[in-house]
Amino acid sequence: MIHHCIPKASSSAFSALTLLRGQERGSISVRYGVRCEIYLEIDPNVPPVEEKKRRMGIHTGRDPDLKKPGWLRQKAPQGEKYEEVKESISRLKLNTVCEEAQCPNIGECWNGGADGIATATIMLLGDTCTRGCRFCAVKTSRNPAPPDPMEPCNTAQAIASWGVDYIVLTSVDRDDLPDGGSSHFAATVKASKTLKPDLMIECLTSDFRGDLSAVDTLVHSGLDVFAHNIETVKRLQRIVRDPRAGYGQSLSVLKHAKLSKQGMITKSSIMLGLGEKDDEVKEAMADLRAIDVDILTLGQYLQPTPLHLTVKEYVTPEKFAFWKEYGESIGFRYVASGPLVRSSYRAGELFVKVMVQEKARSTSS
C-alpha cells in the first residue's frame, strides 16, 4: 500500500471510498485538512487477516492482531456541569481540545470527578493547526483563519461563568503568526485573571518555533503552570511529530520557561504505546528532570483514525504504575501515569495534590 497525504483536502470525513482490484486507484477524502490517496493491489487468494496487514503503511493503519483492552473503555459523558460547560462553549463559539482531540476523559474532567474540582481545557487560536503531527486528530491547514480578536474576552467570560477552579489553556500551532500566538495566549490569561483572580491557569503551549521571547511573553502573563509536551522519546520524534517540532527545541522551551520566572511550575507529557523502549523512556524522563521540569504525565496513545500512527502496544495499568513510582523517585514533584491520562487530565486535582505535598513537606521540616 502506498499512502500519500496532500494538504488542503475536502472537509468531508471519509466522503468517498472506492477500492478497486488490480492497478486501479482508491481514494479517500478525509477531514482535518489532508487528502490521502491509497493505491492497493488486492490478491483474492490472500486470507483476509493477511490482506489487512498488507494494507497497513510503514507507520499507519490498524493492526488487526492488536485488540483494545477493557481498561480503556469509558462511559459516554453526561452530567449537569458537563452539559452547562458544553452549552456555553457552543454559545460563545469556543474550541476545546477535549472535543477536537477526542479525549476519553471529557466527562470526568468537566464534571469535576469525586472531589468536585472541575477542569476544562480551552483551545485558543482557532481549531486548525499549521502542523501535521501523525498522532493528532486536530485538522490542519497551511493558512488557517486569523485569530478571533474577541476570543480572549469570550474565553474569560465563559470560564468565570462555569465556576471551575482550574483551567487549562492550550492552542493549535500557529506558525503563520509572528509570535506563534503567544500574545493572544497572554491576553487570555490576563482577561481570565481579571474576572476571577483566584483561578489557577495552566498554559499547554506549542514550541513557538523555539522563539524564547514568545515564551517570556506568556510566562509573565500571570499563568500558574507552563506546560509543553515532548510527546515521545527522542528516537521517535521525527516519526511521531511534525518535522518543525523537535526534541531539543521542546527541551529548550521548557528550560527557558523555568529560568524566565522564579518559581514557575513546568510540566510535560509523554505518550506510550508507540514502540518506545524502557531505556528510552527513562532517558526522556532524565532529560526533563535535568531542566527541572516539575510535573510529568504519561498516557496511552490511542489511534484517532487508521490514517494516524499505528498503536504498537497497549501498556498495562501495572506498567503505568511503575512509571509513576519511577518518575517520582528521580525527582518529579508529581507524576500522573495511567492508560487514560492525558496532558491536561484532571489537571486541577493534580495541581492541588502537588501543593498539598509541598505544604506537608514544609510543615514537617
mmCIF file of C-alpha atoms in Angstrom:
data_model
loop_
_atom_site.group_PDB
_atom_site.id
_atom_site.type_symbol
_atom_site.label_atom_id
_atom_site.label_comp_id
_atom_site.label_asym_id
_atom_site.label_seq_id
_atom_site.Cartn_x
_atom_site.Cartn_y
_atom_site.Cartn_z
ATOM 1 C CA MET A 1 0.000 0.000 0.000
ATOM 2 C CA ILE A 2 1.256 3.464 -0.872
ATOM 3 C CA HIS A 3 -0.065 6.182 1.409
ATOM 4 C CA HIS A 4 0.338 9.769 0.167
ATOM 5 C CA CYS A 5 -1.005 12.728 2.191
ATOM 6 C CA ILE A 6 -1.727 16.004 0.388
ATOM 7 C CA PRO A 7 -2.657 19.237 2.276
ATOM 8 C CA LYS A 8 -5.969 21.076 1.852
ATOM 9 C CA ALA A 9 -8.323 18.202 1.227
ATOM 10 C CA SER A 10 -12.080 18.208 1.231
ATOM 11 C CA SER A 11 -13.516 18.796 4.698
ATOM 12 C CA SER A 12 -15.954 15.904 4.457
ATOM 13 C CA ALA A 13 -14.961 12.929 6.587
ATOM 14 C CA PHE A 14 -14.467 9.808 4.512
ATOM 15 C CA SER A 15 -16.814 11.233 1.869
ATOM 16 C CA ALA A 16 -15.719 8.767 -0.793
ATOM 17 C CA LEU A 17 -14.140 5.380 -0.598
ATOM 18 C CA THR A 18 -13.597 3.227 -3.641
ATOM 19 C CA LEU A 19 -11.352 0.217 -3.525
ATOM 20 C CA LEU A 20 -10.818 -1.430 -6.916
ATOM 21 C CA ARG A 21 -8.842 -4.521 -7.788
ATOM 22 C CA GLY A 22 -5.706 -4.636 -9.899
ATOM 23 C CA GLN A 23 -3.947 -1.409 -10.771
ATOM 24 C CA GLU A 24 -6.946 0.874 -10.246
ATOM 25 C CA ARG A 25 -6.701 3.526 -7.578
ATOM 26 C CA GLY A 26 -8.783 4.041 -4.423
ATOM 27 C CA SER A 27 -9.185 7.493 -2.935
ATOM 28 C CA ILE A 28 -10.347 8.699 0.456
ATOM 29 C CA SER A 29 -11.425 12.259 1.184
ATOM 30 C CA VAL A 30 -10.707 12.895 4.829
ATOM 31 C CA ARG A 31 -11.315 15.837 7.160
ATOM 32 C CA TYR A 32 -8.505 17.502 9.110
ATOM 33 C CA GLY A 33 -7.090 19.177 6.017
ATOM 34 C CA VAL A 34 -5.426 16.158 4.464
ATOM 35 C CA ARG A 35 -6.367 14.162 1.365
ATOM 36 C CA CYS A 36 -4.986 10.670 1.488
ATOM 37 C CA GLU A 37 -4.573 8.634 -1.675
ATOM 38 C CA ILE A 38 -4.121 4.898 -1.308
ATOM 39 C CA TYR A 39 -3.001 2.542 -4.050
ATOM 40 C CA LEU A 40 -3.973 -1.058 -3.370
ATOM 41 C CA GLU A 41 -3.244 -4.316 -5.085
ATOM 42 C CA ILE A 42 -5.634 -6.895 -3.647
ATOM 43 C CA ASP A 43 -4.963 -10.576 -4.209
ATOM 44 C CA PRO A 44 -8.188 -12.620 -3.817
ATOM 45 C CA ASN A 45 -6.116 -15.645 -2.781
ATOM 46 C CA VAL A 46 -4.668 -13.936 0.316
ATOM 47 C CA PRO A 47 -6.523 -14.645 3.618
ATOM 48 C CA PRO A 48 -8.463 -11.614 4.997
ATOM 49 C CA VAL A 49 -6.212 -11.080 8.042
ATOM 50 C CA GLU A 50 -3.070 -11.175 5.919
ATOM 51 C CA GLU A 51 -4.711 -8.764 3.465
ATOM 52 C CA LYS A 52 -5.409 -6.321 6.317
ATOM 53 C CA LYS A 53 -1.766 -6.430 7.347
ATOM 54 C CA ARG A 54 -0.708 -5.706 3.763
ATOM 55 C CA ARG A 55 -2.902 -2.586 3.809
ATOM 56 C CA MET A 56 -1.008 -1.140 6.768
ATOM 57 C CA GLY A 57 1.516 1.558 5.943
ATOM 58 C CA ILE A 58 5.003 1.782 7.390
ATOM 59 C CA HIS A 59 3.677 3.822 10.320
ATOM 60 C CA THR A 60 -0.102 3.926 9.790
ATOM 61 C CA GLY A 61 -3.110 1.609 9.627
ATOM 62 C CA ARG A 62 -4.800 -0.520 12.270
ATOM 63 C CA ASP A 63 -3.064 -3.691 13.407
ATOM 64 C CA PRO A 64 -5.747 -6.438 13.226
ATOM 65 C CA ASP A 65 -3.864 -8.519 15.808
ATOM 66 C CA LEU A 66 -3.883 -5.794 18.482
ATOM 67 C CA LYS A 67 -7.191 -5.615 20.371
ATOM 68 C CA LYS A 68 -8.153 -2.715 22.628
ATOM 69 C CA PRO A 69 -8.233 -3.921 26.255
ATOM 70 C CA GLY A 70 -11.128 -3.426 28.644
ATOM 71 C CA TRP A 71 -9.321 -0.900 30.827
ATOM 72 C CA LEU A 72 -9.541 1.661 28.006
ATOM 73 C CA ARG A 73 -13.326 1.682 27.807
ATOM 74 C CA GLN A 74 -15.116 4.798 29.106
ATOM 75 C CA LYS A 75 -18.769 5.688 29.658
ATOM 76 C CA ALA A 76 -20.376 8.338 27.464
ATOM 77 C CA PRO A 77 -20.017 11.817 29.033
ATOM 78 C CA GLN A 78 -23.025 13.194 30.911
ATOM 79 C CA GLY A 79 -23.903 15.262 33.952
ATOM 80 C CA GLU A 80 -25.295 18.692 34.837
ATOM 81 C CA LYS A 81 -21.973 20.554 34.888
ATOM 82 C CA TYR A 82 -20.870 18.785 31.704
ATOM 83 C CA GLU A 83 -23.999 19.981 29.880
ATOM 84 C CA GLU A 84 -23.542 23.510 31.254
ATOM 85 C CA VAL A 85 -19.962 23.721 30.035
ATOM 86 C CA LYS A 86 -20.864 22.232 26.633
ATOM 87 C CA GLU A 87 -23.688 24.744 26.092
ATOM 88 C CA SER A 88 -21.613 27.809 26.927
ATOM 89 C CA ILE A 89 -18.726 26.631 24.704
ATOM 90 C CA SER A 90 -21.130 26.332 21.785
ATOM 91 C CA ARG A 91 -22.836 29.670 22.500
ATOM 92 C CA LEU A 92 -19.558 31.594 22.723
ATOM 93 C CA LYS A 93 -18.053 29.764 19.719
ATOM 94 C CA LEU A 94 -15.066 28.489 21.673
ATOM 95 C CA ASN A 95 -12.997 25.389 20.922
ATOM 96 C CA THR A 96 -11.843 22.761 23.393
ATOM 97 C CA VAL A 97 -9.066 20.252 22.914
ATOM 98 C CA CYS A 98 -11.309 17.870 24.866
ATOM 99 C CA GLU A 99 -13.662 17.723 21.876
ATOM 100 C CA GLU A 100 -11.267 18.366 18.975
ATOM 101 C CA ALA A 101 -8.754 15.723 20.088
ATOM 102 C CA GLN A 102 -11.492 13.225 21.053
ATOM 103 C CA CYS A 103 -10.313 12.963 24.665
ATOM 104 C CA PRO A 104 -11.809 9.980 26.525
ATOM 105 C CA ASN A 105 -11.862 11.877 29.863
ATOM 106 C CA ILE A 106 -14.089 14.779 28.869
ATOM 107 C CA GLY A 107 -16.987 13.815 31.156
ATOM 108 C CA GLU A 108 -14.819 13.253 34.218
ATOM 109 C CA CYS A 109 -12.870 16.484 33.809
ATOM 110 C CA TRP A 110 -15.843 18.751 33.039
ATOM 111 C CA ASN A 111 -17.941 17.309 35.844
ATOM 112 C CA GLY A 112 -15.126 17.605 38.388
ATOM 113 C CA GLY A 113 -14.776 13.991 39.491
ATOM 114 C CA ALA A 114 -15.360 12.792 43.053
ATOM 115 C CA ASP A 115 -13.533 15.778 44.560
ATOM 116 C CA GLY A 116 -15.624 18.341 42.687
ATOM 117 C CA ILE A 117 -12.568 20.104 41.231
ATOM 118 C CA ALA A 118 -13.738 20.756 37.681
ATOM 119 C CA THR A 119 -11.164 21.116 34.908
ATOM 120 C CA ALA A 120 -11.728 22.322 31.358
ATOM 121 C CA THR A 121 -9.252 22.720 28.511
ATOM 122 C CA ILE A 122 -9.891 25.565 26.073
ATOM 123 C CA MET A 123 -8.164 25.530 22.690
ATOM 124 C CA LEU A 124 -7.212 29.038 21.588
ATOM 125 C CA LEU A 125 -6.288 30.473 18.185
ATOM 126 C CA GLY A 126 -8.940 28.546 16.274
ATOM 127 C CA ASP A 127 -9.456 24.864 15.564
ATOM 128 C CA THR A 128 -6.984 24.472 12.705
ATOM 129 C CA CYS A 129 -3.283 23.716 13.155
ATOM 130 C CA THR A 130 -0.418 24.655 10.819
ATOM 131 C CA ARG A 131 1.379 21.399 11.614
ATOM 132 C CA GLY A 132 0.529 17.789 10.885
ATOM 133 C CA CYS A 133 1.705 15.506 13.670
ATOM 134 C CA ARG A 134 0.897 11.863 12.933
ATOM 135 C CA PHE A 135 -0.775 11.206 16.286
ATOM 136 C CA CYS A 136 -3.150 14.180 16.375
ATOM 137 C CA ALA A 137 -6.805 14.385 15.279
ATOM 138 C CA VAL A 138 -6.964 18.194 15.040
ATOM 139 C CA LYS A 139 -7.478 19.418 11.467
ATOM 140 C CA THR A 140 -4.643 21.157 9.640
ATOM 141 C CA SER A 141 -4.039 23.899 7.091
ATOM 142 C CA ARG A 142 -1.123 25.991 5.893
ATOM 143 C CA ASN A 143 -3.247 29.137 6.113
ATOM 144 C CA PRO A 144 -5.833 28.901 8.918
ATOM 145 C CA ALA A 145 -8.277 31.711 9.622
ATOM 146 C CA PRO A 146 -6.951 34.723 11.579
ATOM 147 C CA PRO A 147 -7.392 34.558 15.365
ATOM 148 C CA ASP A 148 -10.683 35.889 16.708
ATOM 149 C CA PRO A 149 -9.836 39.186 18.483
ATOM 150 C CA MET A 150 -12.771 38.606 20.855
ATOM 151 C CA GLU A 151 -11.571 35.147 21.887
ATOM 152 C CA PRO A 152 -9.610 36.266 24.988
ATOM 153 C CA CYS A 153 -12.641 38.154 26.323
ATOM 154 C CA ASN A 154 -15.153 35.414 25.422
ATOM 155 C CA THR A 155 -12.935 32.758 26.958
ATOM 156 C CA ALA A 156 -12.574 34.713 30.209
ATOM 157 C CA GLN A 157 -16.352 35.213 30.422
ATOM 158 C CA ALA A 158 -17.029 31.520 29.836
ATOM 159 C CA ILE A 159 -14.510 30.444 32.467
ATOM 160 C CA ALA A 160 -15.948 32.846 35.038
ATOM 161 C CA SER A 161 -19.478 31.536 34.404
ATOM 162 C CA TRP A 162 -18.508 27.872 34.799
ATOM 163 C CA GLY A 163 -17.245 28.207 38.336
ATOM 164 C CA VAL A 164 -14.247 25.970 37.602
ATOM 165 C CA ASP A 165 -11.222 26.107 39.895
ATOM 166 C CA TYR A 166 -8.551 25.300 37.356
ATOM 167 C CA ILE A 167 -8.430 25.955 33.644
ATOM 168 C CA VAL A 168 -6.058 24.676 31.012
ATOM 169 C CA LEU A 169 -5.496 26.952 28.019
ATOM 170 C CA THR A 170 -3.923 25.284 25.032
ATOM 171 C CA SER A 171 -3.746 26.033 21.336
ATOM 172 C CA VAL A 172 -3.087 24.724 17.894
ATOM 173 C CA ASP A 173 0.316 25.509 16.414
ATOM 174 C CA ARG A 174 0.203 28.838 14.572
ATOM 175 C CA ASP A 175 3.446 29.056 12.617
ATOM 176 C CA ASP A 176 1.732 31.648 10.402
ATOM 177 C CA LEU A 177 1.730 34.236 13.215
ATOM 178 C CA PRO A 178 4.872 36.281 14.008
ATOM 179 C CA ASP A 179 4.934 35.276 17.692
ATOM 180 C CA GLY A 180 3.233 31.918 17.237
ATOM 181 C CA GLY A 181 0.178 33.293 19.061
ATOM 182 C CA SER A 182 1.978 33.996 22.341
ATOM 183 C CA SER A 183 0.474 37.488 22.798
ATOM 184 C CA HIS A 184 -3.041 36.123 22.173
ATOM 185 C CA PHE A 185 -2.391 33.447 24.793
ATOM 186 C CA ALA A 186 -1.156 36.092 27.267
ATOM 187 C CA ALA A 187 -4.180 38.324 26.663
ATOM 188 C CA THR A 188 -6.485 35.409 27.501
ATOM 189 C CA VAL A 189 -4.625 34.690 30.742
ATOM 190 C CA LYS A 190 -4.814 38.346 31.818
ATOM 191 C CA ALA A 191 -8.517 38.654 30.963
ATOM 192 C CA SER A 192 -9.318 35.454 32.878
ATOM 193 C CA LYS A 193 -7.366 36.529 35.967
ATOM 194 C CA THR A 194 -9.105 39.925 35.904
ATOM 195 C CA LEU A 195 -12.553 38.326 36.103
ATOM 196 C CA LYS A 196 -11.511 35.602 38.565
ATOM 197 C CA PRO A 197 -8.224 36.382 40.380
ATOM 198 C CA ASP A 198 -8.153 33.104 42.335
ATOM 199 C CA LEU A 199 -8.442 30.976 39.193
ATOM 200 C CA MET A 200 -5.464 28.671 38.609
ATOM 201 C CA ILE A 201 -4.340 28.715 34.962
ATOM 202 C CA GLU A 202 -2.158 26.208 33.170
ATOM 203 C CA CYS A 203 -0.982 27.000 29.638
ATOM 204 C CA LEU A 204 -0.199 23.992 27.468
ATOM 205 C CA THR A 205 1.734 25.640 24.672
ATOM 206 C CA SER A 206 3.287 24.999 21.303
ATOM 207 C CA ASP A 207 7.057 25.424 20.950
ATOM 208 C CA PHE A 208 6.628 28.858 19.285
ATOM 209 C CA ARG A 209 9.225 27.662 16.726
ATOM 210 C CA GLY A 210 11.805 27.939 19.501
ATOM 211 C CA ASP A 211 11.218 31.700 19.923
ATOM 212 C CA LEU A 212 12.197 32.289 23.560
ATOM 213 C CA SER A 213 10.886 35.872 23.580
ATOM 214 C CA ALA A 214 7.441 34.424 22.863
ATOM 215 C CA VAL A 215 7.939 32.104 25.838
ATOM 216 C CA ASP A 216 8.784 35.146 28.009
ATOM 217 C CA THR A 217 5.578 36.916 26.933
ATOM 218 C CA LEU A 218 3.445 34.036 28.142
ATOM 219 C CA VAL A 219 5.419 33.177 31.285
ATOM 220 C CA HIS A 220 4.989 36.733 32.583
ATOM 221 C CA SER A 221 1.255 36.963 31.802
ATOM 222 C CA GLY A 222 0.124 35.620 35.191
ATOM 223 C CA LEU A 223 -0.218 31.905 34.491
ATOM 224 C CA ASP A 224 0.435 29.345 37.251
ATOM 225 C CA VAL A 225 1.788 26.389 35.260
ATOM 226 C CA PHE A 226 3.734 26.365 31.972
ATOM 227 C CA ALA A 227 3.270 23.081 30.105
ATOM 228 C CA HIS A 228 4.795 21.896 26.851
ATOM 229 C CA ASN A 229 4.822 18.288 25.691
ATOM 230 C CA ILE A 230 7.817 16.411 24.303
ATOM 231 C CA GLU A 231 5.185 13.806 23.254
ATOM 232 C CA THR A 232 7.512 10.820 22.793
ATOM 233 C CA VAL A 233 11.056 9.561 23.257
ATOM 234 C CA LYS A 234 13.975 11.056 21.337
ATOM 235 C CA ARG A 235 14.267 8.275 18.731
ATOM 236 C CA LEU A 236 10.618 8.510 17.650
ATOM 237 C CA GLN A 237 10.354 12.302 17.358
ATOM 238 C CA ARG A 238 10.572 12.501 13.552
ATOM 239 C CA ILE A 239 8.042 9.686 13.120
ATOM 240 C CA VAL A 240 5.508 10.991 15.642
ATOM 241 C CA ARG A 241 5.773 14.782 15.379
ATOM 242 C CA ASP A 242 5.747 17.334 12.570
ATOM 243 C CA PRO A 243 9.294 17.992 11.228
ATOM 244 C CA ARG A 244 9.115 21.569 12.534
ATOM 245 C CA ALA A 245 8.952 20.237 16.080
ATOM 246 C CA GLY A 246 11.950 18.676 17.783
ATOM 247 C CA TYR A 247 13.178 17.108 20.996
ATOM 248 C CA GLY A 248 15.913 19.675 21.622
ATOM 249 C CA GLN A 249 13.626 22.574 20.751
ATOM 250 C CA SER A 250 10.977 21.388 23.201
ATOM 251 C CA LEU A 251 13.524 20.976 25.996
ATOM 252 C CA SER A 252 14.824 24.485 25.250
ATOM 253 C CA VAL A 253 11.343 25.967 25.622
ATOM 254 C CA LEU A 254 10.719 24.191 28.925
ATOM 255 C CA LYS A 255 14.122 25.162 30.278
ATOM 256 C CA HIS A 256 13.648 28.826 29.383
ATOM 257 C CA ALA A 257 10.194 28.937 30.976
ATOM 258 C CA LYS A 258 11.693 27.718 34.247
ATOM 259 C CA LEU A 259 14.565 30.230 34.113
ATOM 260 C CA SER A 260 12.462 33.168 32.944
ATOM 261 C CA LYS A 261 10.409 33.450 36.128
ATOM 262 C CA GLN A 262 11.408 32.281 39.593
ATOM 263 C CA GLY A 263 9.094 29.625 40.988
ATOM 264 C CA MET A 264 7.423 28.830 37.649
ATOM 265 C CA ILE A 265 5.983 25.313 37.685
ATOM 266 C CA THR A 266 6.754 23.425 34.459
ATOM 267 C CA LYS A 267 5.140 20.309 33.097
ATOM 268 C CA SER A 268 5.438 17.899 30.173
ATOM 269 C CA SER A 269 3.838 14.735 28.825
ATOM 270 C CA ILE A 270 4.830 11.508 27.075
ATOM 271 C CA MET A 271 2.604 9.106 25.129
ATOM 272 C CA LEU A 272 3.331 5.388 25.493
ATOM 273 C CA GLY A 273 2.485 2.554 23.121
ATOM 274 C CA LEU A 274 4.308 3.921 20.056
ATOM 275 C CA GLY A 275 7.154 1.414 20.125
ATOM 276 C CA GLU A 276 9.371 3.110 22.691
ATOM 277 C CA LYS A 277 11.728 1.058 24.860
ATOM 278 C CA ASP A 278 12.010 1.329 28.652
ATOM 279 C CA ASP A 279 15.533 2.734 28.495
ATOM 280 C CA GLU A 280 14.323 5.423 26.089
ATOM 281 C CA VAL A 281 11.514 6.433 28.433
ATOM 282 C CA LYS A 282 13.989 6.657 31.299
ATOM 283 C CA GLU A 283 16.289 8.793 29.136
ATOM 284 C CA ALA A 284 13.425 11.190 28.305
ATOM 285 C CA MET A 285 12.458 11.438 31.967
ATOM 286 C CA ALA A 286 16.069 12.133 32.920
ATOM 287 C CA ASP A 287 16.306 14.861 30.277
ATOM 288 C CA LEU A 288 13.182 16.531 31.669
ATOM 289 C CA ARG A 289 14.494 16.384 35.216
ATOM 290 C CA ALA A 290 17.829 17.824 34.066
ATOM 291 C CA ILE A 291 15.982 21.053 33.191
ATOM 292 C CA ASP A 292 13.947 20.881 36.426
ATOM 293 C CA VAL A 293 10.539 20.021 34.970
ATOM 294 C CA ASP A 294 8.212 19.574 37.968
ATOM 295 C CA ILE A 295 5.253 17.543 36.706
ATOM 296 C CA LEU A 296 5.039 14.694 34.199
ATOM 297 C CA THR A 297 2.045 12.906 32.736
ATOM 298 C CA LEU A 298 2.179 9.584 30.881
ATOM 299 C CA GLY A 299 -0.735 8.080 28.984
ATOM 300 C CA GLN A 300 -1.619 5.509 26.351
ATOM 301 C CA TYR A 301 -1.505 6.627 22.721
ATOM 302 C CA LEU A 302 -4.848 5.900 21.048
ATOM 303 C CA GLN A 303 -5.116 5.993 17.259
ATOM 304 C CA PRO A 304 -7.769 8.540 16.127
ATOM 305 C CA THR A 305 -8.180 7.045 12.609
ATOM 306 C CA PRO A 306 -6.468 4.355 10.504
ATOM 307 C CA LEU A 307 -4.563 7.160 8.767
ATOM 308 C CA HIS A 308 -2.755 8.049 12.007
ATOM 309 C CA LEU A 309 0.124 6.228 13.690
ATOM 310 C CA THR A 310 -0.430 2.573 14.468
ATOM 311 C CA VAL A 311 -0.628 1.581 18.138
ATOM 312 C CA LYS A 312 2.308 -0.725 18.773
ATOM 313 C CA GLU A 313 1.366 -1.774 22.312
ATOM 314 C CA TYR A 314 -1.375 -1.316 24.900
ATOM 315 C CA VAL A 315 0.627 -0.617 28.036
ATOM 316 C CA THR A 316 -0.835 -2.240 31.159
ATOM 317 C CA PRO A 317 -2.043 -0.288 34.204
ATOM 318 C CA GLU A 318 0.673 -2.049 36.209
ATOM 319 C CA LYS A 319 3.382 -0.695 33.914
ATOM 320 C CA PHE A 320 1.933 2.812 34.192
ATOM 321 C CA ALA A 321 2.057 2.442 37.983
ATOM 322 C CA PHE A 322 5.728 1.511 37.654
ATOM 323 C CA TRP A 323 6.436 4.680 35.653
ATOM 324 C CA LYS A 324 4.700 6.818 38.268
ATOM 325 C CA GLU A 325 6.828 5.351 41.036
ATOM 326 C CA TYR A 326 9.991 5.608 38.976
ATOM 327 C CA GLY A 327 9.326 9.208 37.958
ATOM 328 C CA GLU A 328 8.729 10.400 41.491
ATOM 329 C CA SER A 329 11.816 8.513 42.660
ATOM 330 C CA ILE A 330 14.033 10.565 40.322
ATOM 331 C CA GLY A 331 12.654 13.895 41.479
ATOM 332 C CA PHE A 332 9.437 14.846 39.709
ATOM 333 C CA ARG A 333 7.172 16.651 42.165
ATOM 334 C CA TYR A 334 4.218 14.725 40.789
ATOM 335 C CA VAL A 335 3.661 12.093 38.087
ATOM 336 C CA ALA A 336 0.217 11.261 36.702
ATOM 337 C CA SER A 337 0.548 7.947 34.879
ATOM 338 C CA GLY A 338 -2.249 5.746 33.551
ATOM 339 C CA PRO A 339 -3.785 4.413 30.333
ATOM 340 C CA LEU A 340 -6.353 7.228 30.075
ATOM 341 C CA VAL A 341 -4.177 10.022 31.438
ATOM 342 C CA ARG A 342 -3.744 12.960 29.056
ATOM 343 C CA SER A 343 -1.522 16.023 29.391
ATOM 344 C CA SER A 344 -4.355 18.059 30.923
ATOM 345 C CA TYR A 345 -6.166 15.137 32.565
ATOM 346 C CA ARG A 346 -7.657 16.122 35.942
ATOM 347 C CA ALA A 347 -5.122 18.942 35.976
ATOM 348 C CA GLY A 348 -6.834 20.727 38.845
ATOM 349 C CA GLU A 349 -6.656 17.677 41.066
ATOM 350 C CA LEU A 350 -3.034 17.148 40.084
ATOM 351 C CA PHE A 351 -2.064 20.725 40.913
ATOM 352 C CA VAL A 352 -3.844 20.653 44.271
ATOM 353 C CA LYS A 353 -2.094 17.414 45.220
ATOM 354 C CA VAL A 354 1.269 18.927 44.398
ATOM 355 C CA MET A 355 0.550 21.960 46.547
ATOM 356 C CA VAL A 356 -0.642 19.802 49.457
ATOM 357 C CA GLN A 357 2.502 17.700 49.223
ATOM 358 C CA GLU A 358 4.685 20.797 49.239
ATOM 359 C CA LYS A 359 2.872 22.226 52.263
ATOM 360 C CA ALA A 360 3.242 18.927 54.147
ATOM 361 C CA ARG A 361 6.977 18.853 53.464
ATOM 362 C CA SER A 362 7.491 22.431 54.633
ATOM 363 C CA THR A 363 5.466 21.800 57.823
ATOM 364 C CA SER A 364 7.425 18.684 58.786
ATOM 365 C CA SER A 365 10.829 20.247 58.152
#
